[in-house]
CSV table of C-alpha atoms and ligand atoms in Angstrom, one decimal:
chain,number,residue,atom,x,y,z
A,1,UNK,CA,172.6,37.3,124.1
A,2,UNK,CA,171.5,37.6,120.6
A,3,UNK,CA,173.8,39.7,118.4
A,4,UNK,CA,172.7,41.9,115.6
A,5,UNK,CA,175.8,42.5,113.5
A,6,UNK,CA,174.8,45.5,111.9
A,7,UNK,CA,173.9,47.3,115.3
A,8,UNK,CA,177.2,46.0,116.7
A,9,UNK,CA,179.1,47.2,113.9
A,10,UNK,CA,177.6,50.6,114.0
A,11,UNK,CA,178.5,50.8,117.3
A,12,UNK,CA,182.2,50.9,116.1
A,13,UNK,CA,181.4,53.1,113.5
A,14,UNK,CA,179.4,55.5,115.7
A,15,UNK,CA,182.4,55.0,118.6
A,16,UNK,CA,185.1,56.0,115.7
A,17,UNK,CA,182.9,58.9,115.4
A,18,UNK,CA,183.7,60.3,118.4
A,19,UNK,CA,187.0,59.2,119.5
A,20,UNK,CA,189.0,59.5,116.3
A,21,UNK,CA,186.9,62.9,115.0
A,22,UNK,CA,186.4,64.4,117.9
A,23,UNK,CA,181.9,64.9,117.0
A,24,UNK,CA,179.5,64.9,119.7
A,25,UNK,CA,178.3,61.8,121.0
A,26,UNK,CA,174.5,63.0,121.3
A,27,UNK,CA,174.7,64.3,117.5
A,28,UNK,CA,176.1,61.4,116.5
A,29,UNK,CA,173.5,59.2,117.8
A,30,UNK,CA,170.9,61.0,116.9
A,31,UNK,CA,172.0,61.4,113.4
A,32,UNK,CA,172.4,57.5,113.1
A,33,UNK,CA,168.7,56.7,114.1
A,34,UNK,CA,167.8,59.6,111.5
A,35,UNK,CA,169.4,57.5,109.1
A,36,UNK,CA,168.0,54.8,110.1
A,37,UNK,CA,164.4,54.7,110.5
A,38,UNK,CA,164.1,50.7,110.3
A,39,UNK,CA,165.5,50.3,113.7
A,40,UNK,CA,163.0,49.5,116.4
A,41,UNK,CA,163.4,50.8,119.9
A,42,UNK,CA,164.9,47.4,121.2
A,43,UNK,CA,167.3,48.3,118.5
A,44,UNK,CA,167.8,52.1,119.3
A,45,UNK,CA,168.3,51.2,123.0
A,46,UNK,CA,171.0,48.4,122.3
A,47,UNK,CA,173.1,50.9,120.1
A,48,UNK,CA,172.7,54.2,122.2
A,49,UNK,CA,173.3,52.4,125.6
A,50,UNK,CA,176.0,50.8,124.3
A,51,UNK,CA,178.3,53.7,123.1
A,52,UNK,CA,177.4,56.0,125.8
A,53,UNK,CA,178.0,53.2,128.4
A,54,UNK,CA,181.8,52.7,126.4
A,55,UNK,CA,182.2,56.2,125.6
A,56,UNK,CA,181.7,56.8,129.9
A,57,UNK,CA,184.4,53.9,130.9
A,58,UNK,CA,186.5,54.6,127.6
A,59,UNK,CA,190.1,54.8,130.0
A,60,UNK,CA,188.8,52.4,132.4
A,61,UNK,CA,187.9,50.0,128.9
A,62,UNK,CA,191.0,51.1,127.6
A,63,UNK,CA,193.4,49.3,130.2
A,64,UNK,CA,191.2,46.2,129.7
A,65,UNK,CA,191.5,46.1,126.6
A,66,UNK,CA,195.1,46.7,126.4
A,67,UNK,CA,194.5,49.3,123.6
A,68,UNK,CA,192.4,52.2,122.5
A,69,UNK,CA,191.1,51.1,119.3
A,70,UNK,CA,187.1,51.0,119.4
A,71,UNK,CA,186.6,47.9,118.4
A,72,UNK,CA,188.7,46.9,121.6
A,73,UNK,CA,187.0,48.8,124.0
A,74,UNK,CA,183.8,47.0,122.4
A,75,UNK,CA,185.1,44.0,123.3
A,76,UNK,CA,186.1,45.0,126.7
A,77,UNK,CA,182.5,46.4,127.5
A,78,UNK,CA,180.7,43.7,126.0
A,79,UNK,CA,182.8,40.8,127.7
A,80,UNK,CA,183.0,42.7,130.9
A,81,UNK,CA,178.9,43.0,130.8
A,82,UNK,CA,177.9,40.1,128.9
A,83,UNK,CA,180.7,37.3,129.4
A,84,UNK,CA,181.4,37.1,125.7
A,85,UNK,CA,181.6,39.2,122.4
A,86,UNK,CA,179.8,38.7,118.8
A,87,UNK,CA,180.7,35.6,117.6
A,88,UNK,CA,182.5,37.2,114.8
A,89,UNK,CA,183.9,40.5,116.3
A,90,UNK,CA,187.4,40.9,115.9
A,91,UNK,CA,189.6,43.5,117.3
A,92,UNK,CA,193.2,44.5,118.1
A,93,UNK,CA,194.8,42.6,120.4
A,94,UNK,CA,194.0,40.8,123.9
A,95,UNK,CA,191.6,37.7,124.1
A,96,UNK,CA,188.8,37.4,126.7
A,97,UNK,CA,191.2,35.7,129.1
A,98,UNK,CA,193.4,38.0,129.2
A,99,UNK,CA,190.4,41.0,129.4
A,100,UNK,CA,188.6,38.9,132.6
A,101,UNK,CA,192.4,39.2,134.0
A,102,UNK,CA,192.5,42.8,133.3
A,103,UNK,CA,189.5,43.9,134.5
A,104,UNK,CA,190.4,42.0,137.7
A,105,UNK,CA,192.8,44.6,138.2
A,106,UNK,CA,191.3,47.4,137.9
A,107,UNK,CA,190.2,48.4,141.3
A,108,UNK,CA,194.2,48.5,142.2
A,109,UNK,CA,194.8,51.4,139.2
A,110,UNK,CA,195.0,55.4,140.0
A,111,UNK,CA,191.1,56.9,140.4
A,112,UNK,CA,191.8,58.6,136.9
A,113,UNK,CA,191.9,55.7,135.3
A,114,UNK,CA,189.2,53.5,137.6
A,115,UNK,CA,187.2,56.2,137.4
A,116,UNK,CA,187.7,57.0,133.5
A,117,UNK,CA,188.8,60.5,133.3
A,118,UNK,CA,191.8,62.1,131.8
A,119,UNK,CA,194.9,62.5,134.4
A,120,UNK,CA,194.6,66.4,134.2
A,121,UNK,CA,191.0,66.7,135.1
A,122,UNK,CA,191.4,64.4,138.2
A,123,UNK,CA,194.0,66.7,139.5
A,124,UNK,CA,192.2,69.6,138.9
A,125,UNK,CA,189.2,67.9,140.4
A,126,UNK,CA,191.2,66.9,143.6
A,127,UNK,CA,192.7,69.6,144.2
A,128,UNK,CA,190.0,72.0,144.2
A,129,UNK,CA,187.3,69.9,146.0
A,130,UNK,CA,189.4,67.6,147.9
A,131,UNK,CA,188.2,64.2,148.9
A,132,UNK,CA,184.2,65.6,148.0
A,133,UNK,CA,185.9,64.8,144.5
A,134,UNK,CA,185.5,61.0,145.0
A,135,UNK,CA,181.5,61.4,145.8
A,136,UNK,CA,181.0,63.5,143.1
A,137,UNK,CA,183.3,61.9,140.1
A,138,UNK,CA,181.3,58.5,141.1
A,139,UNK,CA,178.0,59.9,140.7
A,140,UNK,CA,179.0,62.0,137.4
A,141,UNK,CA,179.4,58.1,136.3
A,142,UNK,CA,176.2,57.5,137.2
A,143,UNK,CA,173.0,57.4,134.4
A,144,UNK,CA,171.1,60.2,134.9
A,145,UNK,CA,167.5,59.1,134.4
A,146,UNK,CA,164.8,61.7,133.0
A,147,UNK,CA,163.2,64.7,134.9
A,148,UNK,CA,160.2,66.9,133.8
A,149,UNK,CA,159.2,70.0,134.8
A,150,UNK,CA,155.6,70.4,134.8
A,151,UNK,CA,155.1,74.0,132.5
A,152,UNK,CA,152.3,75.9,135.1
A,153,UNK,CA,151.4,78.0,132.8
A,154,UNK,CA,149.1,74.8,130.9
A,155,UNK,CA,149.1,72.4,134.4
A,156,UNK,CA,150.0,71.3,137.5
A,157,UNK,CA,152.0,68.1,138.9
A,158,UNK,CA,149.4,66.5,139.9
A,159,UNK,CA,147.2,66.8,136.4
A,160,UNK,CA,150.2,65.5,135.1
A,161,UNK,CA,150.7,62.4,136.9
A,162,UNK,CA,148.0,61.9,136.3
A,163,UNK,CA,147.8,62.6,132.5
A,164,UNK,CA,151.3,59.9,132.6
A,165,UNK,CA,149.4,57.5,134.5
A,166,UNK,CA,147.2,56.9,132.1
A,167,UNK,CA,149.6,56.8,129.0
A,168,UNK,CA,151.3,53.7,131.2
A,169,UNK,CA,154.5,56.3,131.7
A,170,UNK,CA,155.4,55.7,135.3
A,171,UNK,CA,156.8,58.7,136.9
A,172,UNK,CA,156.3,60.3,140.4
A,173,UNK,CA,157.4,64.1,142.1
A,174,UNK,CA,160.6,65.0,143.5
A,175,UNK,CA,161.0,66.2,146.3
A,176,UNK,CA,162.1,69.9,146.9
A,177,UNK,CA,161.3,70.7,143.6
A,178,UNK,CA,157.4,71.8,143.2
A,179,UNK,CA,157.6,71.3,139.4
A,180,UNK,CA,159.8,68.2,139.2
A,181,UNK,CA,159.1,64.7,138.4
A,182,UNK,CA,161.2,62.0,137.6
A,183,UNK,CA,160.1,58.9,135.6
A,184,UNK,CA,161.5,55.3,135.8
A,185,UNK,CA,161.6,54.9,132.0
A,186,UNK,CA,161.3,56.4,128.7
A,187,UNK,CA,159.4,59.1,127.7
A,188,UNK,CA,157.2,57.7,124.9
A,189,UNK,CA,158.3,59.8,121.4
A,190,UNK,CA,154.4,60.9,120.9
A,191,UNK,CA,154.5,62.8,124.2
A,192,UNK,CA,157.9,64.8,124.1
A,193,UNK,CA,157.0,68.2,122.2
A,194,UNK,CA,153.4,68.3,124.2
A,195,UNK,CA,153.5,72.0,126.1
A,196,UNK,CA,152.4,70.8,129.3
A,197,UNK,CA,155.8,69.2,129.9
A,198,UNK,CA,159.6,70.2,129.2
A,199,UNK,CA,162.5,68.2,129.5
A,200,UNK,CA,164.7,69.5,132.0
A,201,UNK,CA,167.2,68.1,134.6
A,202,UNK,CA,166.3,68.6,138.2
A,203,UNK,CA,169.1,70.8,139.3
A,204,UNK,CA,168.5,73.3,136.4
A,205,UNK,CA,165.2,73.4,137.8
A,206,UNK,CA,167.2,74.2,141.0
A,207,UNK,CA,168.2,77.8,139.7
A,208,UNK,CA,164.9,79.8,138.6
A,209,UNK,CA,163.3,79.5,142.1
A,210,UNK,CA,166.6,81.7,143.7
A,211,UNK,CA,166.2,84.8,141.4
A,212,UNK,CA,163.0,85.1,144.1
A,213,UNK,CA,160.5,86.4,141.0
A,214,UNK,CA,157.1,88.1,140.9
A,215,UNK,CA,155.0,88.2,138.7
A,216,UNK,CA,155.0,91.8,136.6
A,217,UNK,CA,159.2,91.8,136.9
A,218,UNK,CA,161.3,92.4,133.6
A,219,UNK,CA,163.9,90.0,133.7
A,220,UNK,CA,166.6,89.0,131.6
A,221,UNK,CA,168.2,85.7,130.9
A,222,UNK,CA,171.7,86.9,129.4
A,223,UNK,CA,173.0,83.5,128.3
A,224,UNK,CA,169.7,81.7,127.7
A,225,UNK,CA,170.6,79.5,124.9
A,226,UNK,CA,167.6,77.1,123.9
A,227,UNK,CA,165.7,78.3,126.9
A,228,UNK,CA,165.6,75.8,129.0
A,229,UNK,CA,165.5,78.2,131.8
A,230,UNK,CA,163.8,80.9,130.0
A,231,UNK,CA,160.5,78.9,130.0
A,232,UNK,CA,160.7,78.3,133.7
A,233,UNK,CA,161.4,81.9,133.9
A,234,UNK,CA,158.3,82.4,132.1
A,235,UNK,CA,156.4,79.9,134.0
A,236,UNK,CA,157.4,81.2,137.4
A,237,UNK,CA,156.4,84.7,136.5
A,238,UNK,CA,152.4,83.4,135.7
A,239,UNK,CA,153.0,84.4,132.3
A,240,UNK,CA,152.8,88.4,133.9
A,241,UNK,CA,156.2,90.6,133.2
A,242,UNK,CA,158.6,91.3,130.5
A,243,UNK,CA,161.4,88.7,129.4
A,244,UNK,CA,164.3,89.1,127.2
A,245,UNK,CA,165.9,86.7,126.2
A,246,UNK,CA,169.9,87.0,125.1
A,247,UNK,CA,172.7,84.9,123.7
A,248,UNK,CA,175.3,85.2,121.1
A,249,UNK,CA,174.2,82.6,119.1
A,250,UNK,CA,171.3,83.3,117.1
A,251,UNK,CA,170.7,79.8,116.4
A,252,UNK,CA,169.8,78.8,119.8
A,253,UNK,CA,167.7,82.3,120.1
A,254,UNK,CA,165.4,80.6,116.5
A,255,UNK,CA,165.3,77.2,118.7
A,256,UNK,CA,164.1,79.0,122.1
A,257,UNK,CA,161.1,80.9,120.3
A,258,UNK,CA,159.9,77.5,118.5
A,259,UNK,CA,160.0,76.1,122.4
A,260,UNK,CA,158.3,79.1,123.2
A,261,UNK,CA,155.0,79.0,121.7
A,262,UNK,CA,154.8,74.9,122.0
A,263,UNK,CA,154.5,76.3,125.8
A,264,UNK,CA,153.0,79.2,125.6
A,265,UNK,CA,155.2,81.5,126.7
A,266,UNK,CA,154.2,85.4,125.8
A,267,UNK,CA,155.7,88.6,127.0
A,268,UNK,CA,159.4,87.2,125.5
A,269,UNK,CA,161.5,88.9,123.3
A,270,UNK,CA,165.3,87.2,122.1
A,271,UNK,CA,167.9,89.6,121.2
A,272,UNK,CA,171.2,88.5,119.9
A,273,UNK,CA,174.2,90.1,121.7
A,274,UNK,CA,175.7,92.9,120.1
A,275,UNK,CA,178.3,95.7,120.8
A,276,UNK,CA,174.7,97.8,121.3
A,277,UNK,CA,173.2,95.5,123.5
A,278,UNK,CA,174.5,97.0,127.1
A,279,UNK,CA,173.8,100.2,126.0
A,280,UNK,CA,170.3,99.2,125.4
A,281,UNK,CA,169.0,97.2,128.3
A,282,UNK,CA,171.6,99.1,130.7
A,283,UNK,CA,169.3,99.9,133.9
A,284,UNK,CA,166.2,98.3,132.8
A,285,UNK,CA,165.9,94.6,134.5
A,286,UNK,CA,164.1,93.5,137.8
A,287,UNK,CA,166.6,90.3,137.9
A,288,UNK,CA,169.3,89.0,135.7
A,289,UNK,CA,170.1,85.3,135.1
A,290,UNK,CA,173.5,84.8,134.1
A,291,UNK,CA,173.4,81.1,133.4
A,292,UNK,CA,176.7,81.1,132.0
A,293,UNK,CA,178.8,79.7,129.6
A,294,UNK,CA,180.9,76.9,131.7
A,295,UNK,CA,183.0,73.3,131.4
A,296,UNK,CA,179.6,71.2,131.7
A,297,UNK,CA,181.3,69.3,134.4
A,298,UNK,CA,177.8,69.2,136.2
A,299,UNK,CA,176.3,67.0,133.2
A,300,UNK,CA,178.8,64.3,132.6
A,301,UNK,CA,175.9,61.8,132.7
A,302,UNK,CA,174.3,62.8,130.4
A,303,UNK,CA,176.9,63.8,127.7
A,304,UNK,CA,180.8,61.6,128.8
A,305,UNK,CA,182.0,62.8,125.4
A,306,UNK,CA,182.5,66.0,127.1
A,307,UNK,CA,185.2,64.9,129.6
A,308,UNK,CA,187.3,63.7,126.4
A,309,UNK,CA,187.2,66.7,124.7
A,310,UNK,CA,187.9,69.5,127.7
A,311,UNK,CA,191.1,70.9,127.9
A,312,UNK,CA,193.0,72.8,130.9
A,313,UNK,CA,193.7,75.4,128.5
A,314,UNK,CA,190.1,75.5,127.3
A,315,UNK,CA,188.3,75.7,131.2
A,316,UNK,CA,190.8,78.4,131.4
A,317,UNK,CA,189.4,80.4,128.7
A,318,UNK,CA,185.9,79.7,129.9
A,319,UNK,CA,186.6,81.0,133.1
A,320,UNK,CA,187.8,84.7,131.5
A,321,UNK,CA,184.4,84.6,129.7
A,322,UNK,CA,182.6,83.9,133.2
A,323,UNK,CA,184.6,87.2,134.7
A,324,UNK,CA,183.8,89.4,131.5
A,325,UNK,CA,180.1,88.2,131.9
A,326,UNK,CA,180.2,89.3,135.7
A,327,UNK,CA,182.1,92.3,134.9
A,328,UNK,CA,179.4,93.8,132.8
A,329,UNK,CA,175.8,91.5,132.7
A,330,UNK,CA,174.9,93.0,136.3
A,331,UNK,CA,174.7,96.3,134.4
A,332,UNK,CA,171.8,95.4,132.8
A,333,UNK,CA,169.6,95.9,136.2
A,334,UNK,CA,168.0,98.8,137.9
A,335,UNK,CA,168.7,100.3,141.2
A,336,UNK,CA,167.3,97.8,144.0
A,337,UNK,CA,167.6,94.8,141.4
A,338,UNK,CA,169.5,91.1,142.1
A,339,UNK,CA,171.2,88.7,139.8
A,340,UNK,CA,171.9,85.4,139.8
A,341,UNK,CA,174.9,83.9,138.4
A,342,UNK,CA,174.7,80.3,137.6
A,343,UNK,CA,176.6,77.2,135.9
A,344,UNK,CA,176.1,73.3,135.7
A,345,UNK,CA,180.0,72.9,136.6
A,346,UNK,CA,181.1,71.3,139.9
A,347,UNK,CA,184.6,72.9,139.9
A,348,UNK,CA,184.8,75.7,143.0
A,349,UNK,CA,186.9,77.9,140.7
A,350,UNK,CA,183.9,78.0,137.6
A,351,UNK,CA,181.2,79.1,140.6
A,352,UNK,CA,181.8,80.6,144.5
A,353,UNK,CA,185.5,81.1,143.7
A,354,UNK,CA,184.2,83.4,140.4
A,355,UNK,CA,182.2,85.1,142.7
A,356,UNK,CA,185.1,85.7,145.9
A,357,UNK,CA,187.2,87.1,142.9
A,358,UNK,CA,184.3,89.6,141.7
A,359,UNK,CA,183.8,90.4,144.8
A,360,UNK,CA,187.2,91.5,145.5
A,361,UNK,CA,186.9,93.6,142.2
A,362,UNK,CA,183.7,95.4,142.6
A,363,UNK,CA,183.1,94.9,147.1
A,364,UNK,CA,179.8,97.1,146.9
A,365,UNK,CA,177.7,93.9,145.6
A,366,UNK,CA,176.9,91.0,148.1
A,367,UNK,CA,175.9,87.3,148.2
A,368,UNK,CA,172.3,86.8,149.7
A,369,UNK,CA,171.5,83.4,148.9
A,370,UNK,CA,173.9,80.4,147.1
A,371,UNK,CA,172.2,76.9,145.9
A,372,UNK,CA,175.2,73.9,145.1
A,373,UNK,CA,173.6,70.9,143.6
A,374,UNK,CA,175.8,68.3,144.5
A,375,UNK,CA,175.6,64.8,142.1
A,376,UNK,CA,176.4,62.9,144.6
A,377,UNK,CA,173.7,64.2,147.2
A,378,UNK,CA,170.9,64.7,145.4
A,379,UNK,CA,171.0,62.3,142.4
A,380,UNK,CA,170.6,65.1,139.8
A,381,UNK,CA,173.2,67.1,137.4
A,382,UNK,CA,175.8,69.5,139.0
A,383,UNK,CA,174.7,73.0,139.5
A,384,UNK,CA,176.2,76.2,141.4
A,385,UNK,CA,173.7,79.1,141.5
A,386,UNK,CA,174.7,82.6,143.3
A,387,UNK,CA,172.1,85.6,143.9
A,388,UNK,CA,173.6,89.1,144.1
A,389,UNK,CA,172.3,92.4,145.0
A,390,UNK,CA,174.1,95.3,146.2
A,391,UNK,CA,174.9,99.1,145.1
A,392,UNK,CA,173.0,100.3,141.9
A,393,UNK,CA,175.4,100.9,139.4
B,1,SAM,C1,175.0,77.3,129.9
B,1,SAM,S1,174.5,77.8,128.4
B,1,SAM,C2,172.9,78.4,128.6
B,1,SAM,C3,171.9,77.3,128.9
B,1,SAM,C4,170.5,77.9,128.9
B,1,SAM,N1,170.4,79.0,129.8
B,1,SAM,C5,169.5,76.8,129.3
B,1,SAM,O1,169.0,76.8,130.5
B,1,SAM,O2,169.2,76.0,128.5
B,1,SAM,C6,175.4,79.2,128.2
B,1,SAM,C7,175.0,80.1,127.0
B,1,SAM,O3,175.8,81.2,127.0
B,1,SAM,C8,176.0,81.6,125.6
B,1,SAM,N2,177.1,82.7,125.6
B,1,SAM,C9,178.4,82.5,125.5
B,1,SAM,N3,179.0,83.7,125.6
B,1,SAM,C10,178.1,84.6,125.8
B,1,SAM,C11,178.1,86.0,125.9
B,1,SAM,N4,179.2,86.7,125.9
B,1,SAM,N5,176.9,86.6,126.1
B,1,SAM,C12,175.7,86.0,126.1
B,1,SAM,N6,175.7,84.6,126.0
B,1,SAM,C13,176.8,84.0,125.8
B,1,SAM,C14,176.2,80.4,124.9
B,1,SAM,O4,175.9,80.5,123.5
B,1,SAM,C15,175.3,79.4,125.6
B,1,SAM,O5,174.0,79.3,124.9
């Protein structure tokens, strides 16, 4: 192994980052390679799959290590992968011996701490999903590699292989998903804001297809953030309806209309929430997409920082947003219209047991279809996705 000192030390740096100030591992990244341009990919690879690789096994790396410092858990990555460290890397106690030893013993520890995860989210896990819990927590430790979705309203799959083929990119369709396709490396930089293609994880694209669309609806997509699902809202619809798009962040409403016309996306309109806004679109929808506000536990792969930062008081709090959502969102839609609620969380409570409590509140709704995306099964991120219809309101 040949060591670059200054990509190894910014490792630490970009590692102190997000353990001792809490930022976002993604931010932080891509902040760093903003900074600095000279890095080449080799470069770029070495330093992002290194602190997303530590910042995944951080407790595991921890009780190798013997300590939490970064620099140790450095060490304990790169001796556990690599057999040795940076000739020159120094860190808080422990020496390789004693590491090898260590990591030796791991496979006798609790699952919290083989499997990297903080003792109160285990429990939690467990004891709402039972033994499932294993399966899943293994995969959500898992890289998650890079879907598409094919944007119909520019091209289809197969013009897009194709169009991949010939830029080398090799990628090839999923299955069950008409619009998927996965690819076994990177996607090249000159090709990611091209309109015939959007970055999106396979079991997102799981939750468009179950608000059973047609073309010439008026939907609305009450939490649509960036859009990731608004597009393939869009898309689904042939371009042929009337979307509206809603969050409380106005920021993410600036971002989604940029995303917009790179795709081509018309017949969309983005409100930001407001006291008014019920008022307003009360009785007007064909479907509602409540892609809600949730722990993120579906996505661990692709952002670990996030199991770090969650708190038991803080999935608690997102949970009384999810009811308030469901309490009022469905008012949005006319008689004879269906909802779907969805989330990219694992956790039973955050999805069907939301909808057995709502339910119990309001019985004149009723489940006709549900969609989990199970990690473990299917090799994509965690999804839940519920659609309602029932009693006009
Ligand atoms: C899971 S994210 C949405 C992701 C987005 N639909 C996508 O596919 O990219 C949930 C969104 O709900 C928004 N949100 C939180 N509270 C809300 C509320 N009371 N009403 C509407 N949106 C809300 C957040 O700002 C966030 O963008």
């Amino acid at each position: 192994m040949r060591w670059h000192r200054v990509l190894t030390e910014a490792c630490g740096e970009l590692l102190s980052q997000v353990f001792d100030h809490g930022r976002v591992l993604d931010h932080v990244v891509a902040a760093a390679f903003q900074a600095q341009r000279k890095w080449g990919k080799r470069d770029r690879s070495f330093v992002a799959e290194t602190v997303w690789e530590v910042v995944r096994w951080r407790r595991a790396l921890a009780f190798v290590a013997g300590s939490e410092d970064p620099r140790a858990l450095l060490a304990a990555h790169w001796i556990g992968r690599e057999g040795e460290c940076p000739p020159d890397w120094r860190w808080q106690r422990g020496g390789t011996e004693e590491m090898i030893a260590r990591r030796a013993a791991l496979a006798d520890q609790p699952r919290a701490i083989r499997e990297s995860v903080p003792d109160w989210l285990d429990e939690r896990g467990f004891s709402e999903m039972g033994p499932s819990w294993d399966r899943e927590l293994a995969a959500l430790n898992g890289r998650a590699p890079v879907f598409l979705r094919v944007n119909t309203l520019l091209a289809d799959r197969a013009a897009v292989l194709d169009w991949l083929r010939q830029e080398k990119v090799a990628a090839r369709p999923v299955d069950g998903l008409p619009d998927a396709v996965v690819l076994e490396g990177l996607l090249p930089k000159r090709l990611v804001g091209d309109g015939r293609i959007e970055i999106q994880d396979a079991g997102s694209q799981a939750i468009v297809p179950l608000l059973d669309l047609e073309p010439g609806m008026r939907v609305i997509d009450a939490c649509a953030g960036a859009g990731g699902k608004t597009l393939h809202l869009a898309a689904a619809m042939a371009g042929q309806g009337e979307i509206v798009a809603l969050d409380v962040a106005g920021r993410k409403l600036d971002e989604l209309r940029r995303r917009a016309r790179g795709a081509h996306v018309r017949h969309l309109s983005t409100e930001k929430w407001d006291a008014g806004t019920l008022r307003k679109f009360r009785g007007w929808a064909d479907r509602v997409l409540i892609d809600a506000p949730c722990s993120g536990l579906g996505t661990l792969r692709r952002q670990p920082d996030l199991k770090w930062r969650l708190t038991e008081p803080g999935l608690e709090k997102t949970r009384r947003t999810q009811r308030k959502l469901l309490d009022h969102y469905p008012e949005l839609l006319r008689p004879g219209g269906k909802w779907v609620y969805a989330t990219c969380s694992v956790l039973p409570s955050e999805n069907r047991g939301q909808i057995d409590a709502l339910l119990e509140r309001d019985p004149r709704w009723q489940v006709e279809d549900e969609r989990i995306v199970s990690p473990a099964e299917t090799g994509w991120d965690g999804f839940y996705a519920a659609r309602l219809s029932g009693a006009a309101r």
